[in-house]
Coordinates of C-alpha atoms in Angstrom, one line a residue:
Chain A
M225 CA 78.2 105.0 129.3
A226 CA 78.2 101.2 129.4
D227 CA 81.7 99.4 128.8
Y228 CA 80.6 97.6 125.8
F229 CA 80.1 101.0 123.9
H230 CA 83.8 101.4 124.0
W231 CA 84.4 98.0 122.6
F232 CA 81.9 98.3 119.9
D233 CA 83.6 101.6 118.9
L234 CA 87.0 100.0 119.0
L235 CA 85.9 97.1 116.8
G236 CA 84.1 99.3 114.3
I237 CA 87.4 101.4 114.0
A238 CA 89.5 98.3 113.7
V239 CA 87.4 96.8 110.9
F240 CA 87.3 100.1 109.0
A241 CA 91.0 100.3 109.4
I242 CA 91.2 96.8 107.8
S243 CA 89.0 97.9 104.9
G244 CA 91.4 101.1 104.5
T245 CA 94.4 98.9 104.5
L246 CA 93.0 96.5 101.8
A247 CA 91.9 99.6 99.7
A248 CA 95.5 100.9 100.0
W249 CA 96.8 97.4 98.9
R250 CA 94.5 97.4 95.9
N251 CA 95.7 100.8 94.9
Q252 CA 99.3 99.8 95.2
M253 CA 99.9 102.4 97.8
D254 CA 103.0 102.1 100.0
G255 CA 104.7 103.4 103.2
F256 CA 102.9 105.3 105.7
G257 CA 100.3 106.4 103.3
V258 CA 98.6 103.0 104.1
I259 CA 98.3 104.2 107.8
V260 CA 96.8 107.5 106.7
L261 CA 94.2 105.8 104.6
A262 CA 93.4 103.3 107.2
S263 CA 93.1 106.1 109.9
V264 CA 90.9 108.3 107.9
T265 CA 88.6 105.5 107.0
A266 CA 88.5 104.3 110.6
I267 CA 87.9 107.6 112.4
G268 CA 86.1 109.6 109.7
G269 CA 82.7 108.5 110.4
G270 CA 82.8 108.6 114.2
T271 CA 84.6 112.1 114.1
L272 CA 81.8 113.6 112.0
R273 CA 79.2 112.0 114.1
D274 CA 80.8 113.6 117.3
L275 CA 81.2 117.0 115.6
I276 CA 77.6 117.1 114.6
L277 CA 76.4 116.0 118.0
D278 CA 78.8 118.5 119.5
V279 CA 80.5 116.1 121.9
P280 CA 84.2 115.5 122.2
V281 CA 85.5 113.3 119.4
I282 CA 85.9 109.8 120.7
W283 CA 89.6 109.6 120.1
I284 CA 90.6 113.0 121.6
N285 CA 91.1 111.7 125.1
D286 CA 91.7 108.1 124.4
N287 CA 94.8 106.6 122.8
S288 CA 93.3 103.1 122.6
Y289 CA 91.6 103.9 119.2
F290 CA 95.1 104.6 117.7
Y291 CA 96.4 101.3 119.1
A292 CA 93.4 99.5 117.5
I293 CA 94.1 101.1 114.2
F294 CA 97.8 100.4 114.3
I295 CA 97.4 96.6 115.2
A296 CA 94.7 96.3 112.6
V297 CA 96.9 97.9 109.9
V298 CA 100.1 95.9 110.7
A299 CA 98.2 92.6 111.1
T300 CA 96.5 93.2 107.8
I301 CA 99.7 94.2 106.1
L302 CA 101.5 91.1 107.4
L303 CA 98.6 88.9 106.1
V304 CA 98.4 90.4 102.6
R305 CA 101.9 91.5 101.8
N306 CA 103.0 88.3 100.1
R307 CA 99.6 87.6 98.5
L308 CA 99.3 88.0 94.8
T309 CA 95.6 88.0 94.9
I310 CA 92.8 88.6 97.6
P311 CA 89.1 87.4 97.1
H312 CA 87.3 90.5 95.8
N313 CA 84.7 90.4 98.5
T314 CA 87.2 90.7 101.4
L315 CA 87.3 94.5 101.3
Q316 CA 83.5 94.7 101.1
F317 CA 83.0 92.3 104.0
F318 CA 85.1 94.4 106.3
D319 CA 83.3 97.4 105.2
A320 CA 80.0 95.7 105.9
L321 CA 81.2 94.8 109.5
G322 CA 82.3 98.5 110.0
L323 CA 78.9 99.6 108.9
A324 CA 77.3 97.2 111.4
F325 CA 79.2 98.7 114.4
F326 CA 79.1 102.3 113.4
V327 CA 75.4 102.5 112.3
V328 CA 74.1 101.1 115.5
M329 CA 76.6 103.0 117.8
G330 CA 75.8 106.2 115.8
T331 CA 72.1 105.7 116.3
Q332 CA 72.6 105.0 120.0
K333 CA 74.9 108.1 120.6
S334 CA 72.3 110.4 118.9
L335 CA 69.4 109.0 120.8
D336 CA 71.5 109.5 124.1
H337 CA 71.9 113.2 123.1
G338 CA 68.1 113.5 122.6
T339 CA 67.6 113.6 118.9
S340 CA 64.4 112.2 117.3
T341 CA 64.5 108.5 116.3
M342 CA 64.5 109.6 112.6
V343 CA 67.5 111.9 112.9
A344 CA 69.2 109.2 115.0
I345 CA 68.9 106.6 112.4
L346 CA 70.1 109.1 109.7
L347 CA 73.1 110.2 111.9
G348 CA 73.9 106.6 112.5
T349 CA 73.8 106.0 108.7
M350 CA 75.9 109.1 108.1
S351 CA 78.6 107.9 110.4
G352 CA 78.6 104.4 109.0
V353 CA 78.8 105.6 105.5
C354 CA 81.3 108.5 105.7
G355 CA 84.4 106.7 106.6
G356 CA 84.1 104.4 103.6
M357 CA 83.2 107.4 101.4
I358 CA 86.3 109.2 102.3
R359 CA 88.3 106.1 101.7
D360 CA 86.8 105.6 98.2
V361 CA 87.2 109.4 97.2
L362 CA 90.8 109.3 98.3
C363 CA 91.3 106.1 96.2
R364 CA 89.5 107.8 93.4
E365 CA 87.0 105.0 93.1
V366 CA 83.2 105.2 92.8
P367 CA 82.0 105.3 96.5
M368 CA 80.8 101.8 97.4
V369 CA 77.5 103.3 98.7
F370 CA 76.7 104.3 95.1
R371 CA 77.4 101.0 93.6
G372 CA 74.1 99.6 94.6
E373 CA 73.3 96.5 96.4
L374 CA 71.2 97.9 99.1
Y375 CA 74.0 99.7 100.7
A376 CA 72.1 102.7 102.1
V377 CA 69.0 100.7 102.7
T378 CA 71.0 98.3 104.8
C379 CA 72.2 101.0 107.0
I380 CA 68.7 102.4 107.6
F381 CA 67.4 98.9 108.2
G382 CA 70.0 98.3 110.9
G383 CA 69.1 101.6 112.7
V384 CA 65.3 100.8 112.4
V385 CA 65.8 97.4 113.9
Y386 CA 67.9 98.7 116.8
S387 CA 65.6 101.6 117.6
G388 CA 62.5 99.4 117.0
L389 CA 63.6 96.8 119.5
L390 CA 64.5 99.6 122.1
A391 CA 60.9 101.0 121.7
L392 CA 59.6 97.6 122.3
G393 CA 61.3 97.4 125.6
V394 CA 64.3 95.1 124.7
A395 CA 67.4 95.8 126.9
Q396 CA 70.2 97.9 125.2
L397 CA 72.8 95.2 124.7
P398 CA 70.5 92.6 123.0
A399 CA 69.0 95.3 120.8
M400 CA 72.3 96.6 119.6
L401 CA 73.6 93.1 118.9
S402 CA 70.4 92.4 116.9
G403 CA 70.6 95.6 115.0
M404 CA 74.2 94.8 114.1
T405 CA 73.4 91.2 113.0
A406 CA 70.4 92.3 111.0
L407 CA 72.5 94.9 109.1
L408 CA 75.3 92.6 108.5
L409 CA 73.2 89.8 107.3
L410 CA 71.1 92.0 105.0
R411 CA 74.3 93.5 103.4
L412 CA 75.9 90.0 102.9
A413 CA 72.7 88.9 101.3
A414 CA 72.5 91.8 99.0
M415 CA 76.2 91.3 98.1
K416 CA 75.7 87.6 97.4
W417 CA 72.6 87.9 95.4
Q418 CA 73.5 91.2 93.9
L419 CA 70.2 92.8 95.1
T420 CA 69.4 96.4 93.8
I421 CA 66.5 98.8 93.6
P422 CA 66.3 100.2 90.2
V423 CA 65.2 103.7 90.2
F424 CA 66.1 105.1 86.8
S425 CA 65.5 103.5 83.6
K426 CA 68.2 103.4 81.1
H427 CA 69.0 106.6 79.5
H428 CA 71.6 108.2 77.3
N429 CA 73.7 110.8 79.2
E430 CA 72.8 114.0 77.6
L431 CA 73.0 116.1 80.8
N432 CA 76.6 116.7 80.1
E433 CA 78.0 120.1 79.2
P434 CA 77.3 121.1 75.6
Chain B
M241 CA 64.8 133.9 114.3
A242 CA 62.3 135.1 111.7
D243 CA 60.1 132.6 110.4
Y244 CA 61.1 132.9 106.7
F245 CA 64.6 131.8 107.7
H246 CA 63.3 128.3 108.2
W247 CA 61.7 128.5 104.8
F248 CA 64.6 129.7 103.1
D249 CA 66.8 127.1 104.5
L250 CA 64.3 124.4 103.6
L251 CA 64.1 125.8 100.0
G252 CA 67.9 125.8 99.7
I253 CA 68.0 122.3 100.9
A254 CA 65.3 121.2 98.5
V255 CA 66.9 122.6 95.5
F256 CA 70.2 121.1 96.4
A257 CA 68.5 117.8 96.8
I258 CA 67.2 118.2 93.4
S259 CA 70.6 119.0 91.9
G260 CA 72.0 115.9 93.8
T261 CA 69.3 113.7 92.2
L262 CA 70.0 115.1 88.8
A263 CA 73.8 114.4 89.3
A264 CA 72.9 110.8 90.3
W265 CA 70.7 110.4 87.2
R266 CA 73.5 111.7 85.1
N267 CA 76.0 109.2 86.6
Q268 CA 73.5 106.3 86.2
M269 CA 73.4 105.8 89.9
D270 CA 70.5 103.7 91.3
G271 CA 68.6 102.7 94.4
F272 CA 69.0 104.5 97.7
G273 CA 72.5 105.8 96.6
V274 CA 70.4 108.7 94.9
I275 CA 69.1 109.6 98.3
V276 CA 72.5 109.6 99.8
L277 CA 73.9 111.8 97.1
A278 CA 71.0 114.2 97.3
S279 CA 71.2 114.4 101.1
V280 CA 74.9 115.0 101.2
T281 CA 74.5 117.7 98.6
A282 CA 71.6 119.3 100.4
I283 CA 73.0 119.3 103.9
G284 CA 76.7 119.5 103.2
G285 CA 77.0 123.2 103.1
G286 CA 74.7 124.1 106.1
T287 CA 76.3 121.5 108.3
L288 CA 79.7 122.8 107.6
R289 CA 78.5 126.4 108.2
D290 CA 76.8 125.5 111.6
L291 CA 79.8 123.4 112.7
I292 CA 82.2 126.4 112.1
L293 CA 79.6 128.9 113.7
D294 CA 79.5 126.3 116.6
V295 CA 75.7 126.3 116.7
P296 CA 73.6 123.2 116.6
V297 CA 73.4 122.0 112.9
I298 CA 70.0 123.0 111.5
W299 CA 68.6 119.4 111.0
I300 CA 69.6 117.9 114.3
N301 CA 66.4 118.9 116.1
D302 CA 64.2 119.3 113.1
N303 CA 62.9 116.5 110.8
S304 CA 61.4 118.8 108.3
Y305 CA 64.7 119.1 106.4
F306 CA 64.6 115.3 105.7
Y307 CA 60.9 115.6 104.6
A308 CA 62.0 118.3 102.3
I309 CA 64.8 116.1 100.8
F310 CA 62.7 113.1 100.4
I311 CA 59.9 114.9 98.8
A312 CA 62.4 116.8 96.4
V313 CA 64.1 113.4 95.6
V314 CA 61.0 111.4 95.0
A315 CA 59.4 114.2 92.8
T316 CA 62.6 114.6 90.7
I317 CA 62.9 110.8 90.3
L318 CA 59.2 110.7 89.1
L319 CA 59.9 113.4 86.7
V320 CA 63.0 112.2 85.2
R321 CA 62.9 108.4 85.4
N322 CA 61.4 107.9 82.0
R323 CA 63.3 110.7 80.3
L324 CA 66.0 109.8 77.8
T325 CA 67.5 113.2 78.0
I326 CA 67.4 116.2 80.1
P327 CA 68.4 119.8 79.0
H328 CA 72.0 120.1 80.1
N329 CA 71.5 123.3 82.0
T330 CA 68.8 121.9 84.3
L331 CA 71.4 120.6 87.0
Q332 CA 73.2 124.0 86.8
F333 CA 70.0 125.9 87.2
F334 CA 69.0 124.1 90.5
D335 CA 72.6 124.4 91.7
A336 CA 72.4 128.2 91.1
L337 CA 69.0 128.3 93.0
G338 CA 70.6 126.5 95.9
L339 CA 73.6 128.9 95.9
A340 CA 71.1 132.0 96.1
F341 CA 69.4 130.6 99.2
F342 CA 72.6 129.3 101.0
V343 CA 74.9 132.2 100.4
V344 CA 72.6 134.7 101.6
M345 CA 71.4 132.6 104.6
G346 CA 75.0 131.7 105.5
T347 CA 75.9 135.4 105.4
Q348 CA 73.0 136.2 107.6
K349 CA 73.7 133.6 110.1
S350 CA 77.4 134.5 110.5
L351 CA 76.3 138.2 111.0
D352 CA 73.9 137.1 113.6
H353 CA 76.9 135.4 115.4
G354 CA 78.9 138.5 115.5
T355 CA 81.5 137.8 112.7
S356 CA 82.8 140.7 110.5
T357 CA 81.0 141.4 107.2
M358 CA 84.0 140.1 105.3
V359 CA 84.0 136.6 107.2
A360 CA 80.2 136.5 106.9
I361 CA 80.3 136.8 103.1
L362 CA 83.1 134.2 102.9
L363 CA 81.3 131.8 105.3
G364 CA 78.1 132.4 103.2
T365 CA 80.0 131.5 100.1
M366 CA 81.5 128.6 101.6
S367 CA 78.1 127.2 102.8
G368 CA 76.8 127.7 99.3
V369 CA 79.7 126.1 97.5
C370 CA 80.5 123.2 99.6
G371 CA 77.3 121.1 99.0
G372 CA 77.9 121.1 95.3
M373 CA 81.6 120.6 95.7
I374 CA 80.8 117.3 97.8
R375 CA 78.3 116.3 95.2
D376 CA 80.7 116.8 92.3
V377 CA 83.7 115.0 94.1
L378 CA 81.5 112.1 94.9
C379 CA 80.5 111.9 91.2
R380 CA 84.2 112.1 90.3
E381 CA 83.5 115.3 88.1
V382 CA 85.5 118.5 88.1
P383 CA 83.5 120.6 90.7
M384 CA 81.3 123.1 89.1
V385 CA 82.9 126.0 91.1
F386 CA 86.2 125.4 89.1
R387 CA 84.6 125.4 85.6
G388 CA 84.6 129.2 85.5
E389 CA 81.5 131.1 84.6
L390 CA 81.9 133.5 87.6
Y391 CA 80.8 130.9 89.9
A392 CA 82.8 132.1 93.1
V393 CA 82.3 135.8 92.0
T394 CA 78.6 135.2 91.8
C395 CA 78.5 134.0 95.4
I396 CA 80.7 136.8 96.9
F397 CA 78.4 139.3 94.8
G398 CA 75.2 138.0 96.4
G399 CA 76.7 138.3 99.9
V400 CA 77.9 141.7 99.2
V401 CA 74.6 142.9 97.9
Y402 CA 72.8 141.6 100.9
S403 CA 75.1 142.9 103.5
G404 CA 75.4 146.3 101.6
L405 CA 71.7 146.7 101.7
L406 CA 71.6 145.8 105.4
A407 CA 74.2 148.5 106.0
L408 CA 72.1 151.1 104.1
G409 CA 69.2 150.4 106.4
V410 CA 67.1 148.1 104.2
A411 CA 65.0 145.8 106.3
Q412 CA 66.1 142.2 106.5
L413 CA 63.5 140.4 104.3
P414 CA 63.8 142.7 101.1
A415 CA 67.6 142.7 101.6
M416 CA 67.6 139.0 101.5
L417 CA 65.4 138.7 98.6
S418 CA 67.4 141.3 96.6
G419 CA 70.7 139.4 97.5
M420 CA 69.2 136.2 96.3
T421 CA 67.8 137.5 93.1
A422 CA 71.1 139.5 92.3
L423 CA 73.1 136.3 92.9
L424 CA 70.7 134.2 90.7
L425 CA 70.6 136.7 87.8
L426 CA 74.3 137.1 87.7
R427 CA 74.8 133.3 87.8
L428 CA 72.2 132.7 85.0
A429 CA 73.8 135.5 82.8
A430 CA 77.2 134.1 83.5
M431 CA 76.0 130.6 82.3
K432 CA 74.1 132.1 79.3
W433 CA 77.0 134.1 78.0
Q434 CA 79.6 131.8 79.3
L435 CA 81.3 134.8 81.1
T436 CA 84.8 134.0 82.5
I437 CA 87.7 135.9 84.1
P438 CA 90.8 134.6 82.5
V439 CA 93.7 134.6 85.1
F440 CA 96.3 132.3 83.6
S441 CA 97.6 132.5 80.0
K442 CA 97.7 129.2 78.2
H443 CA 100.6 127.0 79.1
H444 CA 101.9 123.6 78.8
N445 CA 101.4 121.6 81.8
E446 CA 105.0 120.9 82.9
L447 CA 104.4 121.0 86.7
N448 CA 103.7 117.3 86.6
E449 CA 105.9 114.8 88.3
P450 CA 109.0 114.1 86.4
Chain C
M916 CA 98.8 132.9 123.3
A917 CA 102.3 133.9 122.3
D918 CA 102.4 136.5 119.4
Y919 CA 104.4 134.3 117.0
F920 CA 101.6 131.6 117.1
H921 CA 99.5 134.0 114.9
W922 CA 102.5 134.5 112.6
F923 CA 103.2 130.9 112.2
D924 CA 99.4 130.2 111.4
L925 CA 99.5 133.1 108.9
L926 CA 102.6 131.7 107.3
G927 CA 101.3 128.2 107.1
I928 CA 98.0 129.5 105.5
A929 CA 99.9 131.6 103.0
V930 CA 102.3 128.9 101.8
F931 CA 99.3 126.4 101.5
A932 CA 97.5 129.2 99.4
I933 CA 100.5 129.3 97.2
S934 CA 100.4 125.5 96.7
G935 CA 96.7 125.7 96.0
T936 CA 97.3 128.5 93.3
L937 CA 100.0 126.3 91.7
A938 CA 97.6 123.3 91.7
A939 CA 95.0 125.5 89.9
W940 CA 97.6 126.7 87.5
R941 CA 98.5 123.1 86.7
N942 CA 95.0 122.2 86.2
Q943 CA 94.3 125.1 84.0
M944 CA 91.6 126.5 86.2
D945 CA 90.7 130.0 85.8
G946 CA 88.9 132.9 87.3
F947 CA 88.1 133.0 90.9
G948 CA 88.1 129.1 91.2
V949 CA 91.9 129.6 91.8
I950 CA 91.1 131.5 95.0
V951 CA 88.5 128.9 95.9
L952 CA 91.1 126.2 95.6
A953 CA 93.8 128.2 97.4
S954 CA 91.4 129.0 100.3
V955 CA 90.2 125.5 100.9
T956 CA 93.7 124.3 100.8
A957 CA 94.9 127.1 103.1
I958 CA 92.2 126.9 105.9
G959 CA 91.2 123.2 105.5
G960 CA 93.6 121.8 107.9
G961 CA 93.4 124.5 110.5
T962 CA 89.6 124.5 110.4
L963 CA 89.4 120.7 110.9
R964 CA 91.9 120.9 113.7
D965 CA 90.0 123.7 115.6
L966 CA 86.7 121.9 115.0
I967 CA 88.0 118.8 116.6
L968 CA 89.6 120.7 119.5
D969 CA 86.3 122.4 119.9
V970 CA 87.8 125.9 119.8
P971 CA 86.6 128.8 117.6
V972 CA 88.1 128.3 114.1
I973 CA 91.2 130.5 113.7
W974 CA 89.7 132.8 110.9
I975 CA 86.2 133.3 112.3
N976 CA 87.2 136.5 114.3
D977 CA 90.3 137.5 112.4
N978 CA 90.3 138.9 108.8
S979 CA 94.1 138.8 108.7
Y980 CA 94.0 135.1 107.4
F981 CA 92.0 136.2 104.4
Y982 CA 94.4 138.9 103.6
A983 CA 97.2 136.5 103.8
I984 CA 95.5 134.2 101.3
F985 CA 94.6 136.9 99.0
I986 CA 98.1 138.5 99.0
A987 CA 99.6 135.0 98.5
V988 CA 97.2 134.1 95.6
V989 CA 97.5 137.5 93.8
A990 CA 101.3 137.4 94.0
T991 CA 101.5 133.7 92.8
I992 CA 99.3 134.6 89.9
L993 CA 101.3 137.5 88.9
L994 CA 104.5 135.4 89.0
V995 CA 103.3 132.4 87.2
R996 CA 100.8 133.9 84.7
N997 CA 103.2 134.3 81.8
R998 CA 105.2 131.2 82.5
L999 CA 105.1 128.4 80.2
T1000 CA 106.5 126.0 82.6
I1001 CA 107.3 125.8 86.2
P1002 CA 109.8 123.5 87.9
H1003 CA 107.8 120.3 88.9
N1004 CA 109.1 120.5 92.6
T1005 CA 107.7 124.0 93.2
L1006 CA 104.3 122.8 94.3
Q1007 CA 105.8 120.1 96.5
F1008 CA 108.1 122.6 98.1
F1009 CA 105.4 124.9 99.1
D1010 CA 103.3 122.0 100.3
A1011 CA 106.3 120.9 102.6
L1012 CA 106.6 124.3 104.0
G1013 CA 102.9 124.3 104.8
L1014 CA 103.2 121.0 106.5
A1015 CA 106.1 122.4 108.6
F1016 CA 104.0 125.2 110.0
F1017 CA 100.8 123.3 110.4
V1018 CA 102.0 120.0 112.0
V1019 CA 103.9 121.9 114.7
M1020 CA 101.2 124.5 115.3
G1021 CA 98.6 121.6 115.5
T1022 CA 100.6 119.7 117.9
Q1023 CA 101.2 122.7 120.0
K1024 CA 97.4 123.7 119.9
S1025 CA 96.4 120.1 121.0
L1026 CA 98.9 120.0 123.8
D1027 CA 97.5 123.4 125.0
H1028 CA 94.1 121.8 125.2
G1029 CA 95.2 119.0 127.3
T1030 CA 95.5 116.1 124.9
S1031 CA 98.0 113.2 125.3
T1032 CA 101.2 113.7 123.4
M1033 CA 100.4 111.0 121.1
V1034 CA 97.0 112.4 120.2
A1035 CA 98.6 115.9 119.7
I1036 CA 101.1 114.5 117.2
L1037 CA 98.4 112.9 115.3
L1038 CA 96.0 115.9 115.3
G1039 CA 99.0 118.0 114.2
T1040 CA 99.7 115.6 111.4
M1041 CA 96.0 115.6 110.5
S1042 CA 95.8 119.3 110.4
G1043 CA 99.0 119.4 108.1
V1044 CA 97.8 116.7 105.8
C1045 CA 94.2 117.6 105.3
G1046 CA 94.5 120.9 103.4
G1047 CA 96.6 119.4 100.8
M1048 CA 94.4 116.2 100.8
I1049 CA 91.3 118.3 99.9
R1050 CA 93.4 120.2 97.2
D1051 CA 94.4 117.0 95.6
V1052 CA 91.0 115.6 95.7
L1053 CA 89.3 118.6 94.2
C1054 CA 91.9 118.5 91.5
R1055 CA 91.2 114.9 91.1
E1056 CA 94.8 113.9 91.5
V1057 CA 96.2 111.1 93.7
P1058 CA 96.8 112.8 97.1
M1059 CA 100.3 113.8 97.7
V1060 CA 100.3 112.0 101.0
F1061 CA 99.9 108.6 99.2
R1062 CA 102.6 109.1 96.6
G1063 CA 105.1 107.8 99.1
E1064 CA 108.4 109.7 99.8
L1065 CA 107.9 109.6 103.6
Y1066 CA 105.2 112.1 103.5
A1067 CA 103.3 110.9 106.7
V1068 CA 106.5 109.8 108.4
T1069 CA 107.8 113.3 107.9
C1070 CA 104.8 114.8 109.7
I1071 CA 105.0 112.5 112.7
F1072 CA 108.7 113.2 112.8
G1073 CA 108.3 116.9 113.2
G1074 CA 105.6 116.4 115.9
V1075 CA 108.0 114.0 117.8
V1076 CA 110.9 116.4 117.5
Y1077 CA 108.8 119.3 118.7
S1078 CA 107.1 117.5 121.6
G1079 CA 110.4 115.7 122.5
L1080 CA 112.3 119.0 122.8
L1081 CA 109.5 120.4 125.1
A1082 CA 109.7 117.3 127.3
L1083 CA 113.5 117.9 127.6
G1084 CA 112.7 121.3 128.9
V1085 CA 113.5 123.4 125.6
A1086 CA 111.6 126.8 125.5
Q1087 CA 108.7 126.8 123.3
L1088 CA 109.9 128.9 120.4
P1089 CA 113.2 127.2 119.7
A1090 CA 111.4 123.9 120.0
M1091 CA 108.8 124.9 117.4
L1092 CA 111.4 126.2 115.1
S1093 CA 113.5 123.0 115.5
G1094 CA 110.4 120.9 114.8
M1095 CA 109.6 122.8 111.7
T1096 CA 113.2 122.7 110.4
A1097 CA 113.5 119.0 111.1
L1098 CA 110.2 118.3 109.2
L1099 CA 111.0 120.5 106.3
L1100 CA 114.7 119.0 105.9
L1101 CA 113.4 115.3 106.1
R1102 CA 110.7 116.1 103.5
L1103 CA 113.1 117.7 101.2
A1104 CA 115.6 114.9 101.6
A1105 CA 112.8 112.4 100.9
M1106 CA 111.8 114.4 97.8
K1107 CA 115.4 114.6 96.5
W1108 CA 116.3 111.1 97.0
Q1109 CA 112.9 109.6 96.5
L1110 CA 113.0 107.8 99.8
T1111 CA 110.2 105.3 100.3
I1112 CA 109.2 102.5 102.8
P1113 CA 108.0 99.7 100.8
V1114 CA 105.1 97.8 102.6
F1115 CA 103.5 95.7 100.1
S1116 CA 105.2 93.4 97.5
K1117 CA 104.3 93.7 93.8
H1118 CA 100.9 92.1 93.1
H1119 CA 98.2 91.8 90.4
N1120 CA 95.2 93.8 91.3
E1121 CA 92.6 91.1 91.7
L1122 CA 90.6 92.8 94.5
N1123 CA 88.4 94.6 91.9
E1124 CA 84.8 93.8 91.5
P1125 CA 84.1 90.6 89.7

């Protein structure tokens, strides 16, 4: 495996750890619970990806992922501990950055293991989305992926750009960087202009239990 | 593997995808979040089953599952998007149908891999229950399995009927269809007459934090 | 594998099943939902550990774990069904006991499979924490691990004591018992004196969506 794979995984894990720490701050969590939340957010997506691909999970033989989480958490704590407020987009920004790394890396790893392009993009999306999903479930919030703003579309788009460029003969590293950039820009644009795709019309909620 | 296995898996996945879409509708979700919720509901149980059995997850080399999800989601969206109300049992009905397919298929797959009958029934139950559990957790509702009405009993019953018939020498396909039918009928009866098994007497909730 | 491994796993599973049953009681659950909650609490951590280590999950070829769960659940139901109240620490006590078994067993199993000591301690912690995390998420409560009182520190401490004693040449069984005892005592002390490690200062919560 190319050396930059390791760095992309490390960066993805670090930025998801930052998003987990910010979510912990938001929920007034304290003590080492912060590290637990940051860790499951950071390694959740990659662990699920590797279990499904039936390869050793990335962190099982490599301590560097834990150093990355630890450094990211401590640095974030030091930065925010005396803040009274944090701009509300900060958490979403780091989540978007984590998505960019994980979706493209997940797509790549799946292709490496011989899946179809479609399954690769979906597994990339899954590995990008799941860490944040676990984070939001543990914090008892509506998962970010369900709060619109093209979240899932953005992931699929990043995977499509990456695998499309590969198919066009572009080398791996520029294809990866392009996929990540495309994903990040679309997600930031969707956040800024609150882009959504309405599917259901307004309705009363009568599907509840009687 | 017999060809109808694939169809049972496809059908189970499609009806769980429908239940996920209905849950998304109920929760006023929008955009591609609907597809994410439908997908995790649909593939959650089967993925966990295959990870535990240590076989390749069903959808990793087979795009047809995603087509099934996509068709089920789009058809459901088209059907419900202009509705103001949906009968409250619709979601539970599709959940029950998904259970019927997944519990029996899960029991069968476990037996195929040499587990004991008891473990097979429990793994079948687990694969049937988990997709809906993830769906309900992501929607922040009390998981359906905990709202009584013989939910878990029903799953175990379906597995017992199927493996019992197999043990009596009945051929696989009729045994499967009987197990699925038995499970579905018991679940529908339990929903209709609100059957429950009381375990705890009424109590004040004093186990809370002080 | 030494014979007491099996017993430690069984005991860990039984006490987590008790904690799941108590959580079901607290949430007024009924019927077989109690057994479902007890089971996922009991086998959640060990299953995740074994999936990540890529070894057969402990219960796949061994019915005794299910007998242990069943006996623990039925005994707990019989004990609490006519109670109006239960001392509020009972659930936390059994959770702590489950932690003691699972953290040390998880650390041991990881070391057996050649991971570094650091990864082993973290995987032990993960397998101890996850069962209770799933239990609390399904009950829609703030996971116990985030409510402070040195929960995560306690797990790491138990893993450090065990692997430290091993490194000092202590035999396996006494090292395990010491690790479990150390973990349990620290956790009980933290519960009794409400020990916490403050990380964030008080703040308004302005990170919410606009």
